[in-house]
Coordinates of C-alpha atoms and ligand atoms in Angstrom, one line a residue:
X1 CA -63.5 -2.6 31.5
X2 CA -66.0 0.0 30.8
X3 CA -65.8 2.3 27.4
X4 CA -65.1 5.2 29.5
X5 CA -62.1 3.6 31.7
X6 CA -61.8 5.5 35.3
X7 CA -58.4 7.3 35.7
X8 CA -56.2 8.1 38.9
X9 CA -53.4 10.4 39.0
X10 CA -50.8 9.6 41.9
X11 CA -48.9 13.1 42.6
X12 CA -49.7 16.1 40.8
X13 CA -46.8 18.3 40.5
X14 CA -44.5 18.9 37.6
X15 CA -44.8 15.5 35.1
X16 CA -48.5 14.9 36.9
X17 CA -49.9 18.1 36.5
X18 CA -49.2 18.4 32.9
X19 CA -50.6 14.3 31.9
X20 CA -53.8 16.0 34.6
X21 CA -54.0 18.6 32.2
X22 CA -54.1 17.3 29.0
X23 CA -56.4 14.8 30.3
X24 CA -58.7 17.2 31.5
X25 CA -58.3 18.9 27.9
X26 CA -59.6 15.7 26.2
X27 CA -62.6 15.2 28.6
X28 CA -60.7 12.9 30.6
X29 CA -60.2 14.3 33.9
X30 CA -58.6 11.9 36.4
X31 CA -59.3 11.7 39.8
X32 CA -55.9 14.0 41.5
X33 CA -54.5 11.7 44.1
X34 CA -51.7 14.2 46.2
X35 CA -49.9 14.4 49.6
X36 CA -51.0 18.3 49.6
X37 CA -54.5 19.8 49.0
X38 CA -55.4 21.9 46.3
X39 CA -58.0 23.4 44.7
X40 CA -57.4 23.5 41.5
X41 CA -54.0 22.4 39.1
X42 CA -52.6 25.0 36.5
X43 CA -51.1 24.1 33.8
X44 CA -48.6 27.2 31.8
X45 CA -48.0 26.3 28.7
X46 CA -46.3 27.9 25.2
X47 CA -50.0 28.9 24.4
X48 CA -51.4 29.8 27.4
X49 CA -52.9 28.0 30.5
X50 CA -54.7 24.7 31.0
X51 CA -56.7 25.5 34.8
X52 CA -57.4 21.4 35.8
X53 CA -60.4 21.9 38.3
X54 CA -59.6 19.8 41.9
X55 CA -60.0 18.9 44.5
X56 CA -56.5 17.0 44.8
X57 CA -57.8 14.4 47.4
X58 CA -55.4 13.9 50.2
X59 CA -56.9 10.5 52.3
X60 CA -56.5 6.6 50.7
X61 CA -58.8 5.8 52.7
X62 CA -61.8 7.7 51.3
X63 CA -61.1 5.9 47.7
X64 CA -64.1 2.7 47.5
X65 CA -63.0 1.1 44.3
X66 CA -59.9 0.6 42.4
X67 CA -58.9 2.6 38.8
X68 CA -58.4 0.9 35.5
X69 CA -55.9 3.5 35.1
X70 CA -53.3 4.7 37.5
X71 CA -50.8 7.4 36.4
X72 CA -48.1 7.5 39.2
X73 CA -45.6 10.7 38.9
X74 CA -44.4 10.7 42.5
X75 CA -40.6 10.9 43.1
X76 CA -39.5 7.8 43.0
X77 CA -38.2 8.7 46.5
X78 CA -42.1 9.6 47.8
X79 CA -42.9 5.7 45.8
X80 CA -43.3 4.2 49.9
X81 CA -45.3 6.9 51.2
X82 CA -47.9 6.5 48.2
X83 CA -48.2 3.3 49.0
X84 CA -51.9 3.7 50.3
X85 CA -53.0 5.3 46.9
X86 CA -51.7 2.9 45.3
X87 CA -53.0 -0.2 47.3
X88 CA -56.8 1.8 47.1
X89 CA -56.3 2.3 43.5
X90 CA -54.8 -1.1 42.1
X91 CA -56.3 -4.8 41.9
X92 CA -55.0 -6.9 39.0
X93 CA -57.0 -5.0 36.5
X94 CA -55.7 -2.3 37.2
X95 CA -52.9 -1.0 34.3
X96 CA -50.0 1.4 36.3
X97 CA -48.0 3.5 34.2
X98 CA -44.9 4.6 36.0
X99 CA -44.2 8.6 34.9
X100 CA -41.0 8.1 36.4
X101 CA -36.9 7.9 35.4
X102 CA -34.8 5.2 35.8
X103 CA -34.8 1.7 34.6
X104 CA -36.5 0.0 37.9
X105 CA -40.1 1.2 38.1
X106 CA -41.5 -2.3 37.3
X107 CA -39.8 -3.8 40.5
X108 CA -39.9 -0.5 42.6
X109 CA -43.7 -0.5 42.3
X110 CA -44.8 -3.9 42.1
X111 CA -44.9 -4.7 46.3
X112 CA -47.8 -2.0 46.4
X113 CA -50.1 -2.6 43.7
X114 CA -52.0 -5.6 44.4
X115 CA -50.9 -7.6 41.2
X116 CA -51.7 -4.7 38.5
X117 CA -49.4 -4.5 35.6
X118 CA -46.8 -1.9 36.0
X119 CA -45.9 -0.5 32.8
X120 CA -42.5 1.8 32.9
X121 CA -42.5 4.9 30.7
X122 CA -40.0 7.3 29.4
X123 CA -40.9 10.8 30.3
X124 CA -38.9 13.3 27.3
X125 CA -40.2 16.6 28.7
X126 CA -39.1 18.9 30.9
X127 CA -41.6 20.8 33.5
X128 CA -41.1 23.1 36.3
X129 CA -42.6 23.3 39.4
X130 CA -43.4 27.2 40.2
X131 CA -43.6 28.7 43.4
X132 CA -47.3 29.2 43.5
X133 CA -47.1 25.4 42.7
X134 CA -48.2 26.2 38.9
X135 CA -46.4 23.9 36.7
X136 CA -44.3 25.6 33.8
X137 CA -44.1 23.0 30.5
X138 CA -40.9 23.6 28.5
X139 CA -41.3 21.2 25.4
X140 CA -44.0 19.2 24.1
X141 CA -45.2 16.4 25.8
X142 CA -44.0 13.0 24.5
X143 CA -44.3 9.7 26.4
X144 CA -42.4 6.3 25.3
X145 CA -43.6 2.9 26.6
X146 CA -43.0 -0.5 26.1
X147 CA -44.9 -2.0 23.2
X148 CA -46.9 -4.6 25.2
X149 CA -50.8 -5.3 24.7
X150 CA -51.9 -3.6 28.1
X151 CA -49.8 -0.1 26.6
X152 CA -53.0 0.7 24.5
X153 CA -54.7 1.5 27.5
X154 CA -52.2 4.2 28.4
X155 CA -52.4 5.1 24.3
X156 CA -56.2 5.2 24.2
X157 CA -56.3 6.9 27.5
X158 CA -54.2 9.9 25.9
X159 CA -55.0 9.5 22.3
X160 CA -56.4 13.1 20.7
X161 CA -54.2 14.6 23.4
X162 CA -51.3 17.2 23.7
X163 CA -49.3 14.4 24.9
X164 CA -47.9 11.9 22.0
X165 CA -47.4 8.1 22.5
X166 CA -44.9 6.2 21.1
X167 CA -44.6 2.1 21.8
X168 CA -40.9 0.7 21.5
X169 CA -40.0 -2.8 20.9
X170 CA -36.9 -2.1 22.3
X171 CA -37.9 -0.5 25.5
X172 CA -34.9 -1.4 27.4
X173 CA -32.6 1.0 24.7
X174 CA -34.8 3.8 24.7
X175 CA -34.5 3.8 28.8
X176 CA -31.4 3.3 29.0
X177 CA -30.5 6.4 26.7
X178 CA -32.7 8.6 28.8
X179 CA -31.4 7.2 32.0
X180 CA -27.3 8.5 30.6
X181 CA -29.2 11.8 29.9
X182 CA -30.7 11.5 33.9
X183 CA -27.7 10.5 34.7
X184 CA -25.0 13.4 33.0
X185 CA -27.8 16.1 34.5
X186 CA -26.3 14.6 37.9
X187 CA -23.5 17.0 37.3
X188 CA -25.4 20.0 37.5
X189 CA -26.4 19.2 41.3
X190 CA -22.1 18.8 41.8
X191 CA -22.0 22.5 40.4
X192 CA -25.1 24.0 41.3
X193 CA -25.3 25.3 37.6
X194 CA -28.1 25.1 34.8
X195 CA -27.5 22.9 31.3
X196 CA -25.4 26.6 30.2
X197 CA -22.5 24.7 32.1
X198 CA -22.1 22.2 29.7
X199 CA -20.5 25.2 26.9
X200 CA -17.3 24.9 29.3
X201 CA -14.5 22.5 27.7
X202 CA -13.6 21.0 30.9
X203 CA -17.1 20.4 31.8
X204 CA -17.9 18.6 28.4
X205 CA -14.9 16.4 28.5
X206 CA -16.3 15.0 32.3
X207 CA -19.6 14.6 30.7
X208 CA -18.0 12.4 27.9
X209 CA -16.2 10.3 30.1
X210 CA -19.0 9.6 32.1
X211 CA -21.5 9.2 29.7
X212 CA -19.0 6.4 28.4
X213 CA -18.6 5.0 31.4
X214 CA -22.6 4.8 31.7
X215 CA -22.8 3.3 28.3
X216 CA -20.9 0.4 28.9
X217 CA -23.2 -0.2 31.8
X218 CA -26.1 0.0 29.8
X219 CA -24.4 -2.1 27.2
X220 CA -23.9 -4.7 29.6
X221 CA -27.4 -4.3 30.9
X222 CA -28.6 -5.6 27.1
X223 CA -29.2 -2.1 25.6
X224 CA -27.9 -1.4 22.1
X225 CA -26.8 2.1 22.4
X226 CA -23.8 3.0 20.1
X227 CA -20.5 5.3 21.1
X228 CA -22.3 8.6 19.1
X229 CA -25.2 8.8 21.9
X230 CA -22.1 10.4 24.1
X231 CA -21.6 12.9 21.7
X232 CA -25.6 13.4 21.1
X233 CA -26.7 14.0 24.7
X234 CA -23.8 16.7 25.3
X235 CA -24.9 18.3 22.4
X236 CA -28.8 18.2 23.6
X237 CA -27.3 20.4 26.7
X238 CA -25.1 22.8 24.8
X239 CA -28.5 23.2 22.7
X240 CA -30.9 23.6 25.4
X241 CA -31.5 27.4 26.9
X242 CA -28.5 28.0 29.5
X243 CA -31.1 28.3 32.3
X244 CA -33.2 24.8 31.9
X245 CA -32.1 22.8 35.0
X246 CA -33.6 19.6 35.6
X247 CA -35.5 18.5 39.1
X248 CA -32.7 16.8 40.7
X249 CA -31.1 19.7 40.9
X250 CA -34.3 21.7 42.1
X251 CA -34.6 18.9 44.9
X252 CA -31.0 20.2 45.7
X253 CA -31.6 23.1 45.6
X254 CA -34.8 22.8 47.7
X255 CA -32.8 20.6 49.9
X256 CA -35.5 17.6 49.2
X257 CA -33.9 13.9 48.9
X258 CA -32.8 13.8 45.5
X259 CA -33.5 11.1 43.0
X260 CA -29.8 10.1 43.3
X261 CA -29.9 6.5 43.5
X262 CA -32.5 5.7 40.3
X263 CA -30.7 8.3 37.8
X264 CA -26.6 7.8 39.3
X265 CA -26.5 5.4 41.7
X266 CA -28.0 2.2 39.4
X267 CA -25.2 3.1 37.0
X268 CA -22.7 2.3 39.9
X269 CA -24.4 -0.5 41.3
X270 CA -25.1 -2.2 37.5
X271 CA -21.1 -1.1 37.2
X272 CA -20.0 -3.8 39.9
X273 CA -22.5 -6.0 39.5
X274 CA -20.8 -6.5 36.1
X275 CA -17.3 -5.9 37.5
X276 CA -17.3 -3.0 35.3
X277 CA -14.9 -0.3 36.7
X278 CA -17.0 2.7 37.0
X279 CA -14.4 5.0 38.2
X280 CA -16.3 8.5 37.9
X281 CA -19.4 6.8 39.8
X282 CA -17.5 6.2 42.8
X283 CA -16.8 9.6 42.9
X284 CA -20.0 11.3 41.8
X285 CA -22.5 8.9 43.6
X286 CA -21.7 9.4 47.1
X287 CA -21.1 13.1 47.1
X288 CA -24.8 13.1 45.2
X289 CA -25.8 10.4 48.6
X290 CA -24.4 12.3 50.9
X291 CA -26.0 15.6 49.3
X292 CA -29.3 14.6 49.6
X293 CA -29.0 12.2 53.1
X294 CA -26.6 13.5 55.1
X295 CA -25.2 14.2 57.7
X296 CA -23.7 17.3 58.4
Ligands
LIG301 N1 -40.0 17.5 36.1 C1 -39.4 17.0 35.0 O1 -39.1 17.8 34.1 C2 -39.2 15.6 34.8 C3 -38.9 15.1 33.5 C4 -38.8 13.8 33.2 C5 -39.0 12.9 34.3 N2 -39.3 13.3 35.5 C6 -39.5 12.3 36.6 O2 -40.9 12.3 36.9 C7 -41.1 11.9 38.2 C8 -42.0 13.0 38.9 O3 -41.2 14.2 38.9 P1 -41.8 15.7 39.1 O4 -40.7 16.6 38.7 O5 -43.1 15.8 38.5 O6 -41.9 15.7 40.7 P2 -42.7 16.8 41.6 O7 -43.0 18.0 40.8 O8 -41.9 16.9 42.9 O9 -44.1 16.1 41.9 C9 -44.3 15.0 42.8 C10 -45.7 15.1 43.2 O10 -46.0 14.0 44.1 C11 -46.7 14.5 45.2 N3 -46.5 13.5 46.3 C12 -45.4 13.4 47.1 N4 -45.6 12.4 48.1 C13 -46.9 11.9 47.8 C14 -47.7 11.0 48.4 N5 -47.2 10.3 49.4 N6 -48.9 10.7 47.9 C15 -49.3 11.4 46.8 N7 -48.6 12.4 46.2 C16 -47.4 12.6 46.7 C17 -46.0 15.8 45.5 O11 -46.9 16.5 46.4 P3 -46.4 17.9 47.1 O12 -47.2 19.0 46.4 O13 -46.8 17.7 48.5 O14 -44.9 18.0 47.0 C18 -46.0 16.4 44.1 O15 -47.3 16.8 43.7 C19 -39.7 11.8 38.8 O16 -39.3 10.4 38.8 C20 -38.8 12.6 37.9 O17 -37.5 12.1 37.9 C21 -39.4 14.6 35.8

């Protein structure tokens, strides 16, 4: 690998955008991989704008050589339909680093990218897609990856950046604690509300339950997550402004598939797999299914 490695971007919109953008800031510009032209990416930010020049290129087939570098921030639900960037883009030198939730990118990703290493990432900040498809960041950026040798790619690769780094050693934990705060955001799709929902008393005691049902899911799963992280990710919505929302509820709202099955439905499905009763699951997961599916 050269000094310089060569950088891809798979789907610039709200999480790929702002990596684009920082990337861009440091001299680093990846190439802008997207399913819709454009000629340029912004970038709004608490201190202004970050303008990421384009094209975003919109044809696999033009791509002649793969990347030592591949971001991918598609939906997880739009991971098939990328498939062409991806196989252009991978060979097994190629590091991927998954700016996606859940707990399954590793095995989601790995039939497309021609033996590269797939490296999963926890994505803590929250952006918003605008209408003018401007992307609105609404906390620092702050990535956490597994602490494996090909990680320092990804950490040299952003290094100097507005975007910090961290490596775990426990991976599996820190995923699994984001995936019960992916996972409680569910039930602002169910009400149609913002995080301000989660001040109401009979809104926080369903969020408990759940989150305890999820957490003895994850437990089971191998992550050491202990009873307070209930408690800590309802008060991280009671904290945040009353109007942050969180995509799978813009999908809803856009009526786009949502994201169900990665952030909800694994909980469910890890839940009998373990013979784990996950009562509010079988509730919550196929009203959020038939939500974004269908029919009717
Ligand atoms: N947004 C957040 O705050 C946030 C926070 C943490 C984690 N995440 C996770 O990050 C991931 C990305 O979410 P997001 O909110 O950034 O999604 P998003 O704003 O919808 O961006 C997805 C991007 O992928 C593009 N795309 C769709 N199909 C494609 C294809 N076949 N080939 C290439 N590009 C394609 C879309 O293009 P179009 O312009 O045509 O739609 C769009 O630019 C998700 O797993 C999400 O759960 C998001």
């Amino acid at each position: 690998m050269s000094e310089n490695p060569s950088i891809a971007l798979i789907g610039p919109g709200a999480i790929g955008t702002t990596i684009a953008a920082v990337l861009h800031e440091a001299g680093r510009a990846p190439r802008l991989c997207g399913r819709t032209a454009h000629p340029k990416l912004v970038l709004r930010h608490d201190e202004g704008e970050i303008v990421v020049p384009g094209p975003v290129l919109t044809d696999p087939t033009k791509i002649d050589h793969p990347c030592d570098l591949v971001f991918v921030a598609v939906k997880t639900t739009q991971n098939a339909d990328s498939a062409g960037w991806l196989s252009a883009l991978c060979d097994e030198n190629t590091v991927v680093c998954a700016l996606q939730n859940g707990v399954e990118q590793k095995n989601q990703l790995a039939p497309w990218v021609n033996g590269a290493t797939v490296l999963p990432s926890v994505v803590w900040f929250p952006a918003q897609r605008e209408a003018d498809a401007s992307v609105w960041l609404r906390a620092s950026p702050r990535l956490t990856l597994p602490d494996v040798p090909q990680a320092k790619r990804v950490v040299e690769a952003l290094q100097g950046t507005r975007c910090a780094v961290e490596l775990s050693a426990d991976f599996p934990s820190v995923a699994w604690r984001k995936l019960l705060q992916n996972a409680a955001a569910g039930l602002m799709v169910l009400a149609n509300r913002r995080a301000g929902m989660f001040s109401r008393e009979d809104i926080s005691e369903l969020t408990l339950a759940y989150l305890r049902e999820c957490l003895s899911v994850a437990r089971a799963e191998g992550a050491e997550l202990d009873d307070a992280v209930a408690q800590e990710i309802l008060a991280g919505f009671k904290r945040a402004p009353a109007d942050l929302g969180t995509s799978i509820l813009a999908d809803r709202q856009a009526n786009r598939p949502m994201e169900w099955d990665i952030r909800n439905g694994v909980i469910q499905r890890y839940g009998h797999f373990h013979g784990i009763p996950v009562p509010i699951s079988d509730v919550l997961v196929p009203l959020l299914a038939a939500g974004s599916e269908g029919p009717g």
